[in-house]
Coordinates of C-alpha atoms in Angstrom, one line a residue:
X1 CA -34.9 15.6 -10.1
X2 CA -33.8 18.8 -8.0
X3 CA -30.3 19.3 -6.7
X4 CA -30.8 17.5 -4.1
X5 CA -32.5 14.6 -5.1
X6 CA -29.9 14.2 -7.6
X7 CA -27.4 14.3 -4.9
X8 CA -29.5 11.1 -3.1
X9 CA -29.2 9.3 -6.6
X10 CA -25.5 9.5 -6.7
X11 CA -25.0 8.5 -3.5
X12 CA -27.4 5.3 -4.0
X13 CA -25.7 4.4 -7.0
X14 CA -22.0 4.7 -5.4
X15 CA -23.0 2.0 -3.5
X16 CA -26.8 0.4 -3.4
X17 CA -26.0 -2.5 -1.2
X18 CA -24.7 0.2 2.0
X19 CA -27.8 2.0 1.3
X20 CA -29.7 -1.0 1.7
X21 CA -28.1 -1.3 5.3
X22 CA -28.1 2.5 5.9
X23 CA -30.5 4.7 8.0
X24 CA -32.3 7.9 6.5
X25 CA -29.9 10.1 8.7
X26 CA -26.7 8.1 7.3
X27 CA -28.0 8.3 3.8
X28 CA -28.2 12.2 4.0
X29 CA -25.4 12.7 5.8
X30 CA -23.3 11.7 2.9
X31 CA -24.3 14.2 0.0
X32 CA -25.5 16.4 2.7
X33 CA -29.0 16.9 2.1
X34 CA -32.0 16.9 4.5
X35 CA -34.0 13.7 5.5
X36 CA -37.0 15.1 3.8
X37 CA -35.0 15.3 0.6
X38 CA -34.5 11.6 0.7
X39 CA -38.2 10.7 1.4
X40 CA -39.0 13.0 -1.2
X41 CA -36.4 11.1 -3.5
X42 CA -37.8 7.6 -2.7
X43 CA -41.5 8.6 -3.1
X44 CA -40.9 9.7 -6.7
X45 CA -40.2 6.2 -7.4
X46 CA -43.4 5.1 -6.1
X47 CA -42.2 3.9 -2.6
X48 CA -44.5 4.9 0.7
X49 CA -40.7 6.3 2.1
X50 CA -37.4 5.5 2.9
X51 CA -37.6 1.9 4.5
X52 CA -40.3 0.6 1.4
X53 CA -37.6 2.1 -0.8
X54 CA -34.7 0.5 1.0
X55 CA -36.7 -3.0 0.8
X56 CA -37.2 -2.3 -3.1
X57 CA -33.7 -1.6 -3.5
X58 CA -32.8 -4.7 -2.0
X59 CA -34.9 -6.9 -4.4
X60 CA -33.9 -5.5 -7.5
X61 CA -29.9 -6.2 -6.3
X62 CA -30.9 -9.3 -5.4
X63 CA -32.1 -10.1 -9.3
X64 CA -30.4 -12.3 -12.0
X65 CA -29.1 -16.1 -11.2
X66 CA -28.2 -16.7 -7.7
X67 CA -24.5 -17.9 -7.4
X68 CA -23.8 -16.8 -11.2
X69 CA -24.3 -12.9 -12.1
X70 CA -26.7 -10.1 -10.9
X71 CA -26.6 -9.1 -14.9
X72 CA -28.1 -12.3 -16.4
X73 CA -31.4 -14.2 -16.2
X74 CA -32.0 -18.0 -16.3
X75 CA -33.3 -17.7 -19.5
X76 CA -30.9 -15.8 -21.5
X77 CA -29.7 -17.1 -24.5
X78 CA -26.6 -17.0 -25.7
X79 CA -27.1 -13.9 -27.8
X80 CA -27.9 -11.9 -24.7
X81 CA -25.9 -13.3 -21.7
X82 CA -22.5 -12.4 -23.2
X83 CA -23.6 -9.0 -24.3
X84 CA -25.0 -8.6 -20.7
X85 CA -21.7 -9.6 -18.6
X86 CA -19.3 -7.7 -21.2
X87 CA -21.4 -4.2 -20.9
X88 CA -21.7 -5.0 -16.7
X89 CA -18.0 -5.1 -16.7
X90 CA -17.8 -2.4 -19.3
X91 CA -19.8 -0.2 -16.9
X92 CA -18.4 -1.1 -13.8
X93 CA -14.4 -0.4 -15.4
X94 CA -16.1 3.3 -16.4
X95 CA -17.4 4.0 -12.8
X96 CA -14.1 2.9 -11.2
X97 CA -12.0 5.3 -13.6
X98 CA -14.4 8.1 -13.0
X99 CA -13.7 7.3 -8.9
X100 CA -10.2 6.4 -8.9
X101 CA -8.6 7.6 -5.5
X102 CA -5.5 9.3 -7.5
X103 CA -3.8 10.8 -4.8
X104 CA -3.5 7.3 -3.1
X105 CA -2.4 5.8 -6.4
X106 CA 0.8 8.5 -6.7
X107 CA 1.7 7.8 -3.1
X108 CA 1.3 4.2 -3.7
X109 CA 3.5 4.5 -6.9
X110 CA 6.3 6.3 -4.9
X111 CA 6.7 3.6 -1.9
X112 CA 8.8 1.0 -3.3
X113 CA 12.3 1.7 -2.1
X114 CA 15.4 0.1 -3.4
X115 CA 15.8 -3.1 -2.2
X116 CA 12.4 -3.7 -0.8
X117 CA 10.1 -6.6 -0.9
X118 CA 6.6 -6.7 -2.0
X119 CA 4.7 -9.2 -0.6
X120 CA 1.1 -9.9 -2.1
X121 CA -0.7 -11.8 0.5
X122 CA -3.5 -14.2 -1.3
X123 CA -6.5 -15.5 0.1
X124 CA -10.0 -16.4 -1.6
X125 CA -11.3 -15.1 -4.7
X126 CA -8.8 -12.2 -4.8
X127 CA -5.9 -15.1 -4.8
X128 CA -5.8 -15.0 -8.5
X129 CA -5.3 -11.0 -8.2
X130 CA -2.6 -11.3 -5.9
X131 CA -0.9 -13.8 -8.4
X132 CA -1.0 -11.4 -11.1
X133 CA 0.2 -8.8 -9.3
X134 CA 3.7 -11.0 -8.1
X135 CA 3.3 -11.3 -12.4
X136 CA 3.7 -7.4 -12.9
X137 CA 5.8 -6.2 -10.3
X138 CA 8.7 -8.8 -10.0
X139 CA 10.1 -6.6 -12.8
X140 CA 10.8 -3.8 -10.8
X141 CA 14.4 -5.4 -9.6
X142 CA 12.7 -6.2 -6.1
X143 CA 12.0 -9.3 -4.4
X144 CA 8.1 -10.1 -5.0
X145 CA 5.8 -13.3 -3.7
X146 CA 2.6 -14.2 -3.0
X147 CA 1.8 -16.3 0.2
X148 CA -1.7 -17.7 1.2
X149 CA -0.3 -19.0 4.9
X150 CA -0.9 -16.4 7.5
X151 CA 1.9 -18.0 9.9
X152 CA 4.2 -17.6 6.6
X153 CA 3.4 -13.9 6.1
X154 CA 3.9 -13.3 9.6
X155 CA 7.1 -15.1 9.7
X156 CA 8.0 -13.7 6.1
X157 CA 7.1 -10.1 7.2
X158 CA 9.6 -10.1 10.5
X159 CA 12.5 -10.8 8.1
X160 CA 11.8 -8.6 5.1
X161 CA 12.4 -5.2 6.8
X162 CA 10.8 -2.1 5.3
X163 CA 8.7 -4.4 2.4
X164 CA 5.9 -3.5 1.3
X165 CA 2.7 -5.8 2.0
X166 CA 0.1 -5.2 -0.9
X167 CA -3.3 -6.7 0.3
X168 CA -6.0 -6.9 -2.5
X169 CA -10.0 -7.9 -1.0
X170 CA -12.9 -6.6 -2.4
X171 CA -15.4 -6.5 0.8
X172 CA -11.9 -6.0 3.3
X173 CA -14.1 -8.2 5.9
X174 CA -12.2 -11.0 5.8
X175 CA -10.9 -11.3 9.0
X176 CA -7.5 -13.2 8.9
X177 CA -6.7 -10.6 6.4
X178 CA -7.3 -7.7 8.5
X179 CA -5.8 -9.6 11.2
X180 CA -2.9 -10.0 9.4
X181 CA -2.8 -6.5 8.1
X182 CA -2.6 -5.5 12.0
X183 CA 0.1 -7.7 12.4
X184 CA 2.1 -6.0 9.9
X185 CA 1.8 -2.5 11.1
X186 CA 3.6 -3.6 13.9
X187 CA 6.6 -4.1 12.2
X188 CA 8.9 -2.1 9.7
X189 CA 6.4 -3.2 6.7
X190 CA 4.3 -0.6 4.8
X191 CA 0.7 -2.0 4.7
X192 CA -1.1 -1.0 1.4
X193 CA -4.6 -2.4 0.3
X194 CA -6.6 -2.6 -2.7
X195 CA -10.3 -2.5 -1.2
X196 CA -13.7 -1.3 -0.4
X197 CA -13.8 2.2 1.3
X198 CA -13.7 2.3 4.9
X199 CA -13.5 -1.4 5.5
X200 CA -11.7 -3.1 8.4
X201 CA -8.9 -3.8 6.2
X202 CA -9.0 -0.4 4.8
X203 CA -8.3 1.2 8.1
X204 CA -5.9 -1.2 9.2
X205 CA -3.9 -0.2 6.2
X206 CA -1.2 2.5 6.4
X207 CA -2.4 3.5 2.7
X208 CA -5.9 2.0 1.5
X209 CA -6.2 2.3 -2.4
X210 CA -10.2 2.6 -1.8
X211 CA -12.7 0.9 -4.5
X212 CA -16.5 1.4 -4.9
X213 CA -17.8 -1.7 -7.1
X214 CA -21.7 -2.2 -6.4
X215 CA -20.9 -6.3 -6.5
X216 CA -22.1 -8.5 -3.7
X217 CA -19.6 -11.5 -3.9
X218 CA -21.2 -13.2 -1.2
X219 CA -24.4 -13.4 -3.3
X220 CA -23.0 -14.1 -7.0
X221 CA -19.5 -15.0 -8.2
X222 CA -16.4 -12.3 -8.3
X223 CA -16.5 -10.8 -11.9
X224 CA -16.5 -7.3 -11.9
X225 CA -14.6 -6.7 -9.0
X226 CA -11.7 -8.8 -10.1
X227 CA -11.5 -7.3 -13.8
X228 CA -11.5 -3.6 -11.7
X229 CA -8.5 -5.0 -9.5
X230 CA -6.5 -6.2 -12.2
X231 CA -7.1 -2.7 -14.1
X232 CA -6.2 -0.7 -10.9
X233 CA -3.3 -2.9 -10.5
X234 CA -2.2 -1.9 -14.4
X235 CA -2.6 1.4 -13.5
X236 CA 0.2 0.5 -10.3
X237 CA 2.2 -0.6 -12.2
X238 CA 2.6 2.0 -14.8
X239 CA 2.8 4.3 -12.3
X240 CA 6.0 2.4 -10.9
X241 CA 7.4 2.1 -14.2
X242 CA 6.8 6.1 -15.0
X243 CA 8.4 6.8 -12.0
X244 CA 12.0 4.8 -12.7
X245 CA 12.1 6.9 -16.0
X246 CA 14.1 5.4 -19.2
X247 CA 16.5 4.0 -16.8
X248 CA 14.3 1.1 -16.2
X249 CA 13.6 0.4 -20.1
X250 CA 16.7 -1.8 -20.8
X251 CA 15.7 -4.0 -18.2
X252 CA 12.2 -4.4 -19.2
X253 CA 13.6 -5.2 -22.9
X254 CA 16.1 -7.5 -21.2
X255 CA 13.5 -9.7 -19.7
X256 CA 11.0 -9.8 -22.9
X257 CA 14.1 -10.8 -25.2
X258 CA 15.0 -13.9 -22.5
X259 CA 11.7 -15.1 -23.8
X260 CA 12.1 -15.4 -27.3
X261 CA 14.1 -18.3 -27.5
X262 CA 11.0 -20.1 -26.0
X263 CA 9.1 -19.1 -29.6
X264 CA 8.6 -21.2 -33.1
X265 CA 11.2 -19.2 -35.3
X266 CA 9.0 -18.7 -37.9
X267 CA 7.6 -16.2 -35.3
X268 CA 10.7 -14.2 -35.1
X269 CA 11.5 -14.3 -38.6
X270 CA 7.9 -12.5 -38.4
X271 CA 8.8 -9.8 -36.3
X272 CA 11.7 -9.0 -37.9
X273 CA 10.0 -8.4 -41.1
X274 CA 7.7 -6.6 -39.5
X275 CA 10.3 -4.0 -37.3
X276 CA 11.9 -3.5 -40.4
X277 CA 8.8 -2.5 -42.3
X278 CA 7.6 -0.1 -39.5
X279 CA 11.6 1.4 -39.2
X280 CA 11.2 1.9 -43.1
X281 CA 7.8 3.2 -43.7
X282 CA 8.6 6.0 -41.0
X283 CA 12.0 6.9 -42.1
X284 CA 14.1 4.8 -39.8
X285 CA 12.3 6.6 -36.5
X286 CA 9.7 4.3 -35.4
X287 CA 12.2 1.4 -34.7
X288 CA 16.0 1.6 -34.0
X289 CA 18.0 -0.4 -36.6
X290 CA 20.0 -2.1 -33.8
X291 CA 17.0 -3.9 -33.4
X292 CA 16.9 -5.3 -36.4
X293 CA 20.3 -6.9 -35.9
X294 CA 19.4 -8.0 -32.1
X295 CA 16.3 -9.4 -33.6
X296 CA 18.3 -11.1 -36.3
X297 CA 21.0 -12.3 -34.2
X298 CA 17.9 -14.2 -32.0
X299 CA 16.8 -16.1 -35.6
X300 CA 20.2 -17.0 -35.3
X301 CA 20.3 -18.3 -31.7
X302 CA 17.4 -20.5 -32.5
X303 CA 18.7 -21.8 -35.9
X304 CA 22.0 -22.9 -33.9
X305 CA 20.0 -24.4 -31.3
X306 CA 17.4 -25.9 -32.9
X307 CA 20.0 -27.7 -35.5
X308 CA 17.2 -26.3 -38.7
X309 CA 21.0 -25.5 -40.6
X310 CA 20.9 -25.5 -44.1
X311 CA 17.0 -25.6 -44.8
X312 CA 17.0 -22.0 -43.6
X313 CA 20.2 -20.4 -44.8
X314 CA 18.4 -19.2 -47.2
X315 CA 15.8 -17.4 -45.7
X316 CA 18.1 -15.8 -43.6
X317 CA 20.3 -14.5 -46.6
X318 CA 16.6 -12.7 -47.8
X319 CA 16.4 -11.3 -44.5
X320 CA 19.6 -10.1 -45.2
X321 CA 19.3 -8.7 -48.5
X322 CA 15.8 -7.3 -47.5
X323 CA 17.3 -5.7 -44.5
X324 CA 19.5 -2.9 -46.8
X325 CA 15.9 -1.1 -47.3
X326 CA 17.2 0.4 -43.9
X327 CA 20.0 2.2 -45.8
X328 CA 22.3 2.3 -42.8
X329 CA 25.9 0.9 -43.4
X330 CA 26.5 0.1 -39.9
X331 CA 23.1 -2.5 -40.0
X332 CA 24.5 -3.9 -43.1
X333 CA 27.9 -4.8 -41.6
X334 CA 26.6 -6.1 -38.8
X335 CA 23.7 -8.2 -40.4
X336 CA 27.2 -9.3 -42.8
X337 CA 28.8 -10.8 -39.5
X338 CA 25.9 -12.5 -38.2
X339 CA 25.5 -14.4 -42.0
X340 CA 29.1 -15.0 -41.7
X341 CA 28.3 -16.7 -38.5
X342 CA 25.6 -18.5 -39.6
X343 CA 27.6 -20.1 -42.7
X344 CA 30.1 -21.1 -40.2
X345 CA 27.3 -22.4 -37.8
X346 CA 25.6 -24.2 -41.1
X347 CA 28.9 -25.5 -42.1
X348 CA 29.3 -27.6 -38.8
X349 CA 25.8 -29.0 -37.9

């Protein structure tokens, strides 16, 4: 193919479904080529012209098993369809990565202000993605919630002040979401969307993070589009964390530590040895020695709460002895104090 034909090919590959709905003039305008170049491209693939090419393209897009996935066929076996689905997802992620609107993402990472709230309206197949967003963003010391009731969203945005509303939709054509976004723009809220480029939802947003994922969710189950949305949310959450600097790390560590009481004692002990080995193997630079003290404190607390008592005393004594490999007198002293506390707790159980 010559350069003009290659431009046409890239334009079609970016959004094959849109190409099936485009006129030849619209398609030629996107890569800035002439209409004869589009026709030559179509004939190169055996089509009589652009209308015939669009028909063939549309037929190819509806291959696969309807209502399941375009990537698989009904006679695919267990050795085939898992690989197809994974390959399809990997390809979608790579294409999305290469087309990420980095400037829009950077602007979105700067938007949250101290004390401002985040709302993730969730509807339809993107609801699970919005739920994941809530799980990620509550760590930033801001009120975060998801909501499915449009009337609740309307009330919420009236009282939330300078809130950020993040709408997530693959098509960007869900009427109720677009109407809610338009209503939110009449308040002090900032409307951000993670949706298809050029969609009504994108137009209704202050800032749109445009995604081009070639998946017809009206015909097939949403698969790759949701994975791409989740990956972009990870990018946003990481960007917001990095913008806050190292000052946010103790807060994130406390969140992680709060979950340790839910784990089996054996897991806490294994973590202790793992951290100790990492630290000793890297000359004490990889894992701060105070982490050993904190982790042993978690073990002690778990022993007391679970009323484990004497049965685990010897095990913790081994931990104390092995911790001396760290060669840090302050750490030894702290560990000795913890062991003394364990002895006291053990005698009272």
